[in-house]
Amino acid sequence: MKNALDKNHMIEPCIEKSHQATLFAKNITKRYGTGSTEVIAVRDVSLMIQPGEVVLIMGPSGSGKTTLLLILGALLKPTHGEIRMGEEDLVAMSEKKLPEIRLRKFGFIFQDFNLLSALTVKENVAIAAQLAGLKGRQARAKAETILVDLGLEDRLNFLPEKLSGGEKQRVAIARALVNDPALILADEPTANLDSKIGQEVMRMLRRIAKDQNRSVIIVSHDPRIKEIADRVLWLEDGQFKDMVEMALDPVCGMAVERENAPASLEYQGETYYFCADGCQQEFASSPQHFLSPDHSLQHKV
Amino acid sequence: MIRSFRLYEASISTLSVLLLYPYSYEMTISVAVKNLLQDKVRILLSATGVALAVMLILVLNGFVTGLYQQVSAYLDNSPGTLVITQRGVTNMLGATSLIPTDTMDRALELQTVADAVPILSQFVILNLHDLKQPAYLIGYPGGPGTPASRGGPWNIIQGREPLTNGEMVFDQVLAKRHNLRLGDRFELMGQEFKIVGLSDGTTSWMTSFIFLRKVAVEELLRAPEATSFLLVSQEPGIDQAQVINQLKQLEGIEVLPKETIVANDTKLLVEVFSTPLQLMAGIAFFVGVLVVGLVIYTATIERQREYGVLKSIGACNRFLYKLVIIQATVAAALGAIAGIGFALGLAKTIMHFRPEFLIIFESDLIWLALGSSFAISLLAAIVPARTIAKLEPAMVFQRGR
Ligand SMILES: Nc1ncnc2c1ncn2[C@@H]1O[C@H](COP(=O)(O)OP(=O)(O)OP(=O)(O)O)[C@@H](O)[C@H]1O
Ligand SMILES: [Mg+2]
């Protein structure tokens, strides 16, 4: 499933692109603990998410998926790295400002739904809107609109315990949407749903992303979600591993997916892949310079 | 009452801080109340905890108030504004006083003195049904006017005042306790008296009043013309200090305003009890804090995942504090109302079975109850609020950690 916007991935030198991106994460590393108990959950990961893009992060258990998602959602500070959302640097941001960002820029969806048990469906959604400053009646009206849109018109005044798993997850999606977030983050959203319901909910999420131009990052083990994703990233041991064939940009040294490279050039019977047009042009001006052993050594990992 | 006033002030100021919080109140309160109502046993437990604490605080407080009233009852109801006592004696109940016999005439000679009533009093131990019962004998003069205007009983609910030396008015609570009725004979210090009247408001759990003619007490004590105290009324429109100065010229006496005597009696008789009573009220308060605190704390711990969810979707700590505080406050308010009811009931019961205990609730009772329960709820919310503050929003995603 290809999309015009998904040509950008972990492209470090092409900063100009990052301004339009929903989220731009650079060299993220997360270390838990110290000394003998130290775990490096995420190692030097860079990632760019475009508006309307649905990105699926997969990988074995313990590979750091949840950790990365928490960092991208400003719920956890990375040990190193930078996360930018528009002009704002989320890593440098003070703890006091973060709730506001979480409230307005992100929508979170959890594996076990995490609805508030004492509140009805409508109240569960409205509370998020009220936290963002909407008055009670407006908040409830907005909640209702979204819930009806997600097919929950018969469940508005139910308590969560009376709902099926799929319904609960739809309520959670409504809650995540109610403050018009730019980015929705979901951790194993289908793990507690049977596969048919899970598929349905995920298709719903894709439709929302496309219709409303919101970005979605989903962490999942579930390979069936692949079909709704624009891009699938494989995290292993805290690092993205190639799911597709990767090539090194001979100019800047970035890893580039061959299939989706923004630019490529045939030279002396070889195809070279570039992270951006700029690199391609630079290469074209003096290919020999970039192919000399001196230069490529700099990029050997 | 200074203590309750401070509580009242504290609650008002905390309330205003709460009102300044952002977010609509409607939502916070509704979420808090729904959280609370989800577990009925829990709200019952915490409200009962507060109710019992409030009840104890109110009853102990009312008891102290009652003691104050009992101690000042005699002087409140007797004539005059000044009391003349023996030199060196500065209180009335629990003191023995004898003033020079010519004091009354000398006092009446003064232009500024309107009237002086001589009282001969004696603290005695009665042997009633083999029980030792402390009592306070008041010998007061006969004459025109109400008995009260001569330092006698001020509320005779049965019978009349003693008109001869062989008659007495007995405190009705003491009389009832020992099955004494109007017309009964009562032996006092080897002499027999007839009970001709029963008086009300003349008892405390320490001592009860018995009223006799002054001459009768003189005979009992074998002290003719002896006087313990003079109750002095001054002419209207004259500075009290001037009267006191003039009276002070007399030999062998002290001149004290009634309020001073009451204050001294209070110091002697009430404050001994008031300290442990206040201490008990304080303990009740902290037990209340502990009960509500524990209930709200377990409720918070149980719900910490939900609080974490709220945090992860962007609720700030203050909002969550408010949730916890409102829960504690609602529980405490319910408790306060129940506590007032309990206190009234308990006081009624106590005074029914032990009428010598006087428990008085003043009008600031409501404030005392609300103030202490609100303080209880705020203190009870501290630990849970800290627990919430420490919650990592990320914890919601990290299962089994
Ligand atoms: N709070 C923490 N403290 C210490 N170590 C942690 C913490 N959270 C995660 N880890 C460790 O970091 C690594 C990555 O964990 P993470 O939960 O991100 O993996 P995951 O890919 O989401 O796994 P799963 O698929 O099982 O959910 C693991 O080795 C884990 O033990
Ligand atoms: Mg995980």
XYZ file of C-alpha atoms and ligand atoms in Angstrom:
734
model
C 0.000 0.000 0.000
C 1.819 3.020 -1.186
C 1.175 6.619 -0.533
C 2.647 9.721 -2.039
C 3.791 10.864 1.343
C 5.575 7.802 2.525
C 8.792 8.361 0.639
C 10.378 9.846 3.701
C 11.725 7.687 6.408
C 14.799 7.952 8.515
C 16.347 10.696 6.511
C 18.678 12.680 8.592
C 20.142 15.380 6.353
C 16.893 16.213 4.668
C 15.745 18.473 7.457
C 13.632 20.672 5.225
C 11.135 17.838 5.009
C 10.870 17.630 8.738
C 9.013 20.890 8.962
C 5.970 19.438 7.286
C 6.255 16.210 9.235
C 3.865 15.435 12.065
C 6.705 14.162 14.158
C 10.410 14.021 13.675
C 12.543 11.887 15.953
C 16.295 11.862 15.706
C 18.853 9.545 17.289
C 16.586 8.342 20.040
C 18.261 6.173 22.655
C 16.636 4.921 25.833
C 18.543 3.275 28.597
C 16.765 1.777 31.600
C 18.685 1.306 34.822
C 22.425 1.591 35.324
C 25.418 -0.670 35.728
C 24.720 -4.392 35.652
C 20.954 -3.887 35.363
C 21.275 -1.516 32.434
C 19.016 -2.248 29.483
C 19.273 -0.304 26.270
C 15.688 -0.554 25.069
C 16.039 1.784 22.087
C 19.300 2.427 20.254
C 19.838 5.507 18.168
C 16.552 5.344 16.293
C 15.463 8.084 13.886
C 12.006 8.351 12.429
C 9.821 10.800 10.595
C 6.051 10.594 10.462
C 4.082 12.471 7.816
C 0.526 13.731 8.122
C -2.048 11.093 7.278
C 0.531 8.345 7.408
C -0.158 5.033 9.131
C 3.045 3.483 10.426
C 3.196 0.040 11.933
C 6.063 -0.855 14.224
C 6.581 -4.578 14.629
C 9.210 -6.664 16.282
C 9.817 -9.408 18.806
C 8.833 -9.099 22.418
C 11.206 -6.932 24.392
C 12.584 -5.253 21.291
C 11.686 -1.805 22.612
C 8.444 -1.104 20.719
C 6.478 0.161 23.687
C 9.425 2.152 24.905
C 9.797 3.852 21.544
C 6.075 4.578 21.372
C 6.136 6.127 24.848
C 9.015 8.332 23.844
C 7.321 9.421 20.631
C 4.169 10.209 22.625
C 6.080 12.361 25.135
C 5.201 9.983 27.956
C 8.799 9.009 28.534
C 11.989 11.021 28.184
C 14.675 9.414 26.030
C 18.205 9.166 27.363
C 19.431 10.841 24.176
C 17.873 12.260 21.110
C 15.501 14.832 19.863
C 11.822 14.795 19.050
C 10.269 17.634 17.180
C 6.653 18.315 16.571
C 6.344 21.424 14.449
C 8.574 23.957 16.139
C 8.505 22.290 19.517
C 11.189 20.120 20.991
C 9.390 17.584 23.149
C 12.518 16.273 24.826
C 13.595 19.650 26.073
C 10.083 20.594 27.101
C 9.429 21.006 30.819
C 7.335 18.427 32.639
C 4.749 21.103 33.344
C 3.990 21.747 29.674
C 3.800 18.116 28.638
C 0.218 17.382 29.809
C -1.002 20.115 27.479
C 0.848 18.564 24.520
C -0.416 15.079 25.340
C -3.901 16.456 25.584
C -3.986 18.366 22.326
C -1.425 16.791 20.007
C -1.602 13.109 20.819
C -4.309 10.535 21.089
C -3.472 7.341 22.922
C -5.020 3.931 22.417
C -4.136 1.118 24.759
C -4.178 -2.656 24.576
C -6.593 -2.976 27.475
C -8.723 0.016 26.510
C -8.275 1.754 29.859
C -11.652 3.384 30.061
C -12.715 4.902 33.372
C -14.985 2.357 34.942
C -17.209 4.789 36.820
C -18.053 6.849 33.750
C -20.376 6.135 30.860
C -19.205 5.813 27.294
C -20.071 9.411 26.530
C -18.476 10.717 29.723
C -15.308 8.765 29.029
C -14.893 10.639 25.779
C -16.190 13.975 27.048
C -13.757 14.077 29.943
C -10.814 14.315 27.551
C -12.489 17.240 25.776
C -13.242 18.909 29.084
C -9.660 18.499 30.198
C -8.771 20.428 27.054
C -11.056 23.223 28.154
C -14.401 22.529 26.536
C -17.515 23.257 28.600
C -19.539 20.300 29.764
C -22.326 20.483 27.234
C -20.052 21.180 24.257
C -17.746 18.384 25.345
C -20.608 15.930 25.548
C -21.938 17.031 22.177
C -18.552 16.572 20.561
C -18.123 13.200 22.228
C -21.510 12.145 20.984
C -20.761 13.152 17.392
C -17.575 11.123 17.332
C -19.140 8.130 19.054
C -22.054 8.119 16.632
C -19.568 8.327 13.787
C -17.877 5.219 15.167
C -21.204 3.407 15.323
C -21.737 3.602 19.064
C -24.998 5.561 19.078
C -26.735 2.793 21.059
C -24.068 2.661 23.705
C -23.672 6.298 24.727
C -24.906 5.872 28.273
C -23.496 2.446 28.953
C -20.827 1.814 31.533
C -17.660 0.259 30.059
C -18.280 -3.054 31.829
C -21.382 -3.523 29.672
C -19.448 -3.232 26.398
C -17.770 -5.808 24.198
C -14.033 -5.527 23.588
C -14.480 -4.054 20.116
C -16.899 -1.469 21.453
C -14.518 -0.555 24.237
C -11.721 -0.063 21.771
C -13.940 2.128 19.628
C -14.726 4.241 22.692
C -10.992 4.494 23.303
C -10.503 5.611 19.705
C -13.216 8.223 20.150
C -11.467 9.453 23.278
C -8.168 9.595 21.416
C -9.815 11.638 18.647
C -11.857 14.082 20.643
C -9.179 16.768 20.897
C -8.256 16.571 17.198
C -4.763 15.188 17.707
C -2.166 15.294 14.964
C -0.803 11.918 15.959
C -2.502 8.820 17.309
C -0.361 6.295 19.136
C -1.629 2.789 19.708
C 0.125 -0.014 21.582
C -1.139 -3.467 20.647
C -4.644 -2.147 20.046
C -5.928 -5.476 18.756
C -4.307 -7.786 21.275
C -7.454 -8.093 23.354
C -9.834 -8.335 20.413
C -10.715 -11.324 18.300
C -9.175 -11.124 14.873
C -12.251 -10.081 12.914
C -13.094 -7.282 15.340
C -9.439 -6.321 15.470
C -9.334 -5.972 11.689
C -12.467 -3.868 11.738
C -11.151 -1.530 14.378
C -7.877 -1.149 12.523
C -9.616 -0.370 9.262
C -11.574 2.239 11.116
C -8.344 3.748 12.346
C -6.946 3.838 8.826
C -10.072 5.510 7.517
C -9.769 8.174 10.218
C -6.115 8.743 9.373
C -6.875 9.212 5.707
C -10.124 11.180 6.049
C -8.888 13.500 8.728
C -5.236 13.591 7.735
C -3.998 12.380 11.085
C -0.873 10.310 11.538
C -1.091 6.976 13.266
C 1.656 4.902 14.822
C 0.641 1.392 15.762
C 2.784 -1.038 17.695
C 1.675 -4.591 17.151
C 2.632 -8.212 16.864
C -0.292 -8.805 14.616
C 0.874 -9.323 11.022
C -2.641 -8.788 9.682
C -2.390 -5.125 10.536
C 0.269 -4.807 7.842
C -2.400 -4.397 5.241
C -3.690 -1.165 6.716
C -0.237 0.354 7.212
C 1.498 2.664 4.805
C 4.821 1.694 6.198
C 5.995 -1.155 8.362
C 9.077 -0.812 10.515
C 10.780 -3.744 12.124
C 12.314 -3.085 15.525
C 14.754 -5.588 16.867
C 17.055 -5.139 19.800
C 16.109 -1.479 19.960
C 17.001 -0.779 16.333
C 15.116 -0.730 13.058
C 16.138 -3.622 10.877
C 15.626 -3.831 7.137
C 12.455 -5.472 6.165
C 13.160 -4.330 2.660
C 16.472 -4.143 0.932
C 18.392 -1.162 2.120
C 21.034 0.829 0.373
C 23.450 3.417 1.654
C 23.165 6.915 0.234
C 26.732 7.371 -1.097
C 26.643 11.087 -0.307
C 25.368 11.285 3.254
C 25.554 7.682 4.354
C 21.865 7.304 5.275
C 20.195 3.945 4.964
C 17.574 4.180 2.255
C 14.930 1.683 1.203
C 15.710 0.787 -2.396
C 12.074 0.437 -3.244
C 11.024 3.765 -1.810
C 14.086 5.879 -2.261
C 13.195 9.483 -3.040
C 15.861 9.618 -5.702
C 18.071 7.223 -7.575
C 20.661 7.390 -10.331
C 22.267 4.919 -12.694
C 26.014 5.301 -12.879
C 28.365 2.965 -14.663
C 25.787 0.195 -14.659
C 25.070 0.481 -10.922
C 21.981 2.012 -9.355
C 22.595 4.387 -6.506
C 19.883 5.420 -4.059
C 19.587 8.776 -2.344
C 17.684 10.104 0.578
C 16.733 13.266 -1.294
C 17.134 15.092 -4.548
C 19.876 17.247 -3.030
C 22.094 14.255 -2.433
C 21.413 12.961 -5.911
C 22.429 16.251 -7.468
C 25.555 16.406 -5.394
C 26.424 12.883 -6.448
C 25.759 13.645 -10.067
C 28.174 16.562 -10.028
C 31.147 14.365 -9.108
C 30.320 10.684 -8.705
C 33.966 9.685 -8.436
C 34.432 11.777 -5.363
C 31.669 9.929 -3.523
C 32.690 6.510 -4.763
C 36.319 6.874 -3.699
C 37.288 4.468 -0.925
C 38.227 7.430 1.269
C 34.728 8.768 1.215
C 32.812 5.533 1.533
C 34.959 4.486 4.489
C 33.443 7.319 6.426
C 30.108 5.653 6.049
C 31.046 2.128 6.877
C 29.179 1.038 9.938
C -14.651 29.336 70.492
C -11.261 30.154 69.033
C -10.417 26.655 67.894
C -13.501 26.166 65.811
C -13.144 29.609 64.349
C -9.679 28.777 63.059
C -10.972 25.602 61.485
C -13.740 27.565 59.868
C -11.288 30.072 58.476
C -8.996 27.336 57.247
C -11.820 25.593 55.450
C -12.948 28.778 53.768
C -9.479 29.591 52.514
C -8.871 26.056 51.257
C -12.217 26.137 49.540
C -11.304 29.313 47.747
C -8.033 27.784 46.574
C -10.021 24.874 45.207
C -12.382 27.206 43.409
C -9.497 28.825 41.595
C -8.521 25.587 39.925
C -8.993 25.355 36.202
C -11.362 22.855 34.576
C -15.057 22.865 34.961
C -16.256 21.921 38.378
C -19.198 20.052 37.101
C -16.951 17.443 35.532
C -14.545 17.080 38.401
C -17.272 16.715 40.943
C -19.234 14.344 38.812
C -16.210 12.145 38.181
C -15.231 12.258 41.828
C -18.704 11.436 43.053
C -19.097 8.645 40.537
C -15.780 7.210 41.582
C -16.878 7.363 45.169
C -20.358 5.968 44.633
C -19.045 3.004 42.720
C -18.162 1.420 46.019
C -20.961 1.916 48.517
C -19.249 0.091 51.362
C -16.267 2.336 51.013
C -18.213 5.561 51.187
C -20.160 4.189 54.145
C -16.933 3.318 55.928
C -15.295 6.654 55.401
C -18.432 8.619 56.214
C -18.843 6.606 59.404
C -15.237 7.256 60.310
C -15.774 10.980 59.949
C -19.150 10.815 61.675
C -17.703 9.136 64.749
C -14.806 11.550 64.884
C -17.095 14.545 64.459
C -19.458 13.150 67.068
C -16.676 12.785 69.609
C -15.310 16.217 68.855
C -18.732 17.798 69.235
C -19.699 15.928 72.392
C -16.393 16.591 74.107
C -16.605 20.196 73.074
C -20.188 20.437 74.264
C -19.157 18.863 77.513
C -16.483 21.493 78.089
C -19.013 24.193 77.245
C -21.397 22.583 79.716
C -18.719 22.570 82.385
C -18.152 26.277 81.851
C -21.817 26.926 82.242
C -22.092 24.764 85.331
C -19.162 26.444 86.958
C -20.482 29.922 86.346
C -24.139 29.041 86.988
C -24.336 30.357 90.539
C -22.660 33.687 89.893
C -24.555 34.104 86.640
C -27.824 33.859 88.525
C -27.020 35.715 91.697
C -27.296 39.487 92.287
C -24.515 42.023 91.993
C -21.455 42.583 89.855
C -18.741 42.363 92.497
C -17.846 39.710 95.016
C -16.090 40.385 98.318
C -14.079 37.447 99.617
C -11.661 36.820 102.421
C -8.229 38.314 101.846
C -6.215 35.914 99.721
C -9.250 34.041 98.422
C -9.813 34.599 94.748
C -12.393 32.009 93.847
C -15.688 30.747 95.114
C -16.366 27.095 94.393
C -13.918 24.924 96.210
C -12.705 27.745 98.459
C -13.358 28.477 102.091
C -13.819 32.123 102.865
C -14.737 34.096 105.930
C -14.921 37.857 105.844
C -14.950 40.211 108.844
C -18.457 40.529 110.313
C -18.641 44.303 109.897
C -17.796 44.201 106.177
C -21.415 44.293 105.051
C -22.359 47.347 107.088
C -19.214 49.168 106.057
C -19.849 48.366 102.423
C -23.439 49.565 102.575
C -22.270 52.843 104.040
C -20.558 53.640 100.745
C -22.470 55.920 98.366
C -21.485 53.868 95.368
C -22.813 50.577 96.754
C -26.498 49.895 96.127
C -26.814 46.551 97.841
C -24.796 43.764 99.392
C -26.036 40.212 99.926
C -24.201 38.068 102.480
C -23.702 34.394 101.660
C -22.362 31.702 103.928
C -21.226 28.710 101.946
C -19.548 25.455 102.754
C -18.325 22.545 100.764
C -19.580 19.311 102.361
C -19.493 15.603 101.708
C -22.918 14.008 102.046
C -23.397 10.378 102.954
C -26.089 9.231 100.600
C -26.810 5.527 100.503
C -23.277 4.926 101.698
C -22.018 6.980 98.782
C -19.910 10.000 99.385
C -21.450 12.849 97.441
C -19.821 16.254 97.354
C -22.229 19.156 97.711
C -22.062 22.874 98.095
C -24.143 24.409 100.842
C -25.384 27.917 100.215
C -26.797 29.840 103.140
C -28.636 32.915 101.919
C -30.681 35.561 103.725
C -34.456 35.697 103.787
C -36.372 38.781 102.817
C -38.447 40.320 100.079
C -37.889 39.640 96.384
C -37.166 36.416 94.558
C -34.851 33.899 96.204
C -32.421 34.513 93.362
C -32.194 38.213 94.195
C -30.930 37.174 97.633
C -28.372 34.660 96.346
C -30.750 31.721 96.597
C -32.028 29.156 94.073
C -33.050 30.704 90.766
C -35.191 27.958 89.361
C -37.291 26.093 91.894
C -39.210 23.559 89.852
C -41.091 22.043 92.766
C -42.045 23.481 96.122
C -40.723 26.733 97.491
C -37.689 28.316 99.103
C -36.744 27.544 102.729
C -38.590 29.866 105.081
C -37.392 28.442 108.376
C -34.066 27.141 109.626
C -35.253 23.543 109.352
C -35.996 23.700 105.640
C -33.874 23.201 102.577
C -33.987 23.283 98.794
C -32.282 20.322 97.197
C -30.839 20.063 93.744
C -33.340 18.034 91.741
C -30.794 15.831 89.943
C -29.148 14.825 93.195
C -32.591 14.347 94.780
C -33.765 12.090 91.975
C -30.578 10.054 92.053
C -31.063 9.350 95.723
C -34.801 9.038 95.689
C -35.428 12.138 97.744
C -38.804 13.780 97.363
C -40.464 16.944 98.411
C -41.343 16.698 102.102
C -38.639 14.109 102.833
C -36.414 14.586 105.810
C -32.726 14.798 105.237
C -29.984 14.611 107.803
C -27.109 16.987 107.324
C -24.187 17.175 109.736
C -26.269 15.706 112.529
C -29.215 17.977 111.996
C -32.486 17.146 110.265
C -33.927 19.263 107.476
C -37.132 19.062 105.528
C -36.887 19.271 101.760
C -39.322 22.014 100.747
C -38.123 22.695 97.239
C -36.240 21.147 94.323
C -34.128 23.360 92.138
C -32.920 22.995 88.586
C -29.662 24.016 86.919
C -27.832 23.667 90.198
C -25.750 20.608 89.592
C -22.571 19.606 87.942
C -20.931 16.229 87.867
C -18.534 17.500 90.504
C -20.925 18.964 92.977
C -24.554 19.939 93.541
C -26.045 22.870 95.357
C -28.144 22.722 98.514
C -29.809 25.929 99.656
C -30.552 26.765 103.283
C -31.312 29.878 105.244
C -28.084 31.670 106.119
C -28.876 31.431 109.800
C -29.296 27.686 109.471
C -25.833 27.328 108.012
C -24.435 29.565 110.758
C -25.931 27.141 113.281
C -24.643 24.088 111.431
C -21.155 25.488 111.329
C -21.447 26.926 114.814
C -20.334 30.235 113.450
C -22.895 32.877 114.298
C -22.966 35.867 111.946
C -20.282 34.391 109.778
C -20.260 35.411 106.122
C -18.217 33.855 103.340
C -18.964 36.199 100.500
C -20.713 39.448 99.841
C -22.499 39.865 96.535
C -22.241 43.582 95.889
C -24.435 45.616 93.519
C -23.197 49.074 92.666
C -25.215 52.196 92.037
C -25.920 52.642 88.355
C -23.725 54.955 86.298
C -20.647 54.587 88.422
C -17.303 53.301 87.209
C -16.679 49.826 88.565
C -13.035 50.588 89.225
C -14.083 53.411 91.535
C -16.340 51.092 93.545
C -13.606 48.517 93.775
C -11.137 51.123 94.979
C -13.464 52.270 97.707
C -14.294 48.748 98.841
C -10.609 47.850 98.920
C -10.188 50.233 101.842
C -12.023 47.673 103.993
C -9.925 45.342 106.138
C -9.208 41.692 105.459
C -10.973 41.285 102.170
C -10.568 41.012 98.418
C -12.885 42.702 95.928
C -13.271 40.947 92.636
C -15.570 41.379 89.661
C -17.779 38.346 89.153
C -16.081 37.540 85.854
C -12.751 37.234 87.610
C -14.194 34.806 90.136
C -15.772 32.784 87.333
C -12.486 32.774 85.436
C -10.638 31.597 88.523
C -13.196 28.897 89.270
C -13.028 27.819 85.681
C -9.280 27.633 85.806
C -9.469 25.498 88.883
C -12.313 23.198 87.961
C -12.669 23.131 84.195
C -9.224 23.478 82.771
C -8.088 20.413 84.661
C -10.578 18.498 82.583
C -10.519 20.553 79.501
C -6.941 19.633 78.597
C -7.517 15.875 78.532
C -10.861 16.457 76.835
C -9.251 18.555 74.137
C -6.628 15.876 73.801
C -9.344 13.269 73.335
C -11.022 15.478 70.743
C -7.658 15.787 68.995
C -7.237 12.033 69.014
C -10.755 11.638 67.629
C -9.801 14.061 64.900
C -6.724 12.085 63.938
C -8.530 8.783 64.063
C -11.001 10.360 61.656
C -8.143 11.465 59.431
C -6.688 7.971 59.516
C -9.964 6.260 58.678
C -10.811 8.562 55.788
C -7.193 8.657 54.698
C -7.010 4.884 54.615
C -10.255 4.542 52.710
C -9.345 7.209 50.173
C -5.843 5.815 49.921
C -6.992 2.297 49.113
C -9.509 3.745 46.676
C -6.688 5.675 45.045
C -4.367 2.691 44.891
C -7.110 0.582 43.412
C -7.732 3.215 40.798
C -4.175 4.224 40.182
C -4.302 2.782 36.711
C -7.246 5.027 35.902
C -5.441 8.017 37.313
C -2.472 6.981 35.179
C -4.738 6.871 32.134
C -5.980 10.366 32.899
C -2.399 11.498 33.251
C -1.361 9.915 29.974
C -4.199 11.558 28.093
C -3.118 14.887 29.518
C -4.712 15.517 32.893
C -2.351 17.471 35.086
C -1.661 16.643 38.713
C -3.850 19.413 40.013
C -6.893 17.965 38.361
C -6.174 14.599 39.902
C -5.567 16.132 43.332
C -8.876 17.794 43.035
C -10.543 14.499 42.231
C -9.079 12.961 45.351
C -9.840 15.956 47.538
C -13.421 16.126 46.364
C -13.876 12.458 47.081
C -12.508 12.930 50.556
C -14.605 16.046 51.018
C -17.835 14.428 49.946
C -17.187 11.508 52.250
C -16.333 13.924 55.031
C -19.386 16.105 54.432
C -21.678 13.113 54.629
C -19.805 12.133 57.759
C -20.188 15.600 59.226
C -23.948 15.558 58.807
C -24.204 12.105 60.312
C -21.780 13.183 63.019
C -23.996 16.074 64.075
C -26.925 13.687 64.297
C -24.902 11.170 66.291
C -23.646 13.911 68.613
C -27.129 15.216 69.349
C -28.316 11.674 69.995
C -25.379 10.775 72.185
C -25.671 13.985 74.190
C -29.359 13.382 74.751
C -28.689 9.848 75.877
C -25.892 10.832 78.226
C -27.880 13.635 79.789
C -30.880 11.381 80.174
C -29.008 8.773 82.132
C -26.504 11.055 83.823
C -28.182 14.455 84.201
C -25.245 15.820 86.134
C -23.334 15.871 82.870
C -24.281 18.942 80.979
C -23.485 18.925 77.258
C -24.163 22.165 75.460
C -23.934 22.665 71.718
C -23.359 26.231 70.737
C -24.435 27.739 67.454
C -20.993 27.299 65.963
C -21.528 23.569 66.245
C -22.159 23.315 62.509
C -18.956 25.146 61.752
C -17.032 23.025 64.162
C -18.397 19.875 62.541
C -17.909 21.063 58.973
C -14.567 22.610 59.757
C -13.193 19.519 61.410
C -14.572 17.196 58.768
C -13.190 19.359 56.001
C -9.830 19.450 57.729
C -10.064 15.694 58.100
C -10.726 15.310 54.396
C -7.877 17.571 53.358
C -5.406 15.818 55.614
C -6.729 12.465 54.488
C -6.147 13.426 50.870
C -2.470 14.284 51.343
C -1.009 10.799 51.089
C -3.241 9.695 48.199
C -2.441 12.920 46.354
C 1.262 12.230 46.760
C 0.747 8.733 45.423
C -0.923 10.182 42.367
C 1.749 12.800 41.886
C 4.338 10.041 41.683
C 2.437 8.047 39.066
C 4.244 7.854 35.770
C 1.842 8.350 32.882
C 3.885 5.748 31.004
C 2.885 3.069 33.505
C -0.413 2.529 31.732
C 1.435 1.078 28.785
C 3.842 -0.999 30.746
C 1.883 -4.031 31.709
C 2.971 -6.186 34.579
C 5.536 -3.703 35.701
N 10.502 0.619 33.087
C 11.458 -0.225 32.700
N 12.522 -0.455 33.491
C 13.497 -1.294 33.113
N 13.502 -1.954 31.963
C 12.474 -1.788 31.131
C 11.388 -0.914 31.440
N 10.507 -0.930 30.430
C 11.015 -1.772 29.525
N 12.179 -2.292 29.929
C 13.031 -3.202 29.160
O 13.273 -2.599 27.924
C 13.185 -3.555 26.880
C 12.123 -3.127 25.898
O 10.846 -3.188 26.517
P 9.518 -2.824 25.779
O 8.406 -2.951 26.723
O 9.708 -1.509 25.131
O 9.448 -3.963 24.693
P 8.270 -4.337 23.696
O 8.876 -4.430 22.373
O 7.138 -3.408 23.863
O 7.875 -5.772 24.221
P 6.448 -6.492 24.127
O 6.260 -6.864 22.713
O 6.614 -7.647 25.014
O 5.453 -5.501 24.630
C 12.894 -4.879 27.546
O 14.102 -5.570 27.711
C 12.318 -4.505 28.867
O 12.633 -5.475 29.832
Mg 5.121 -3.614 24.476
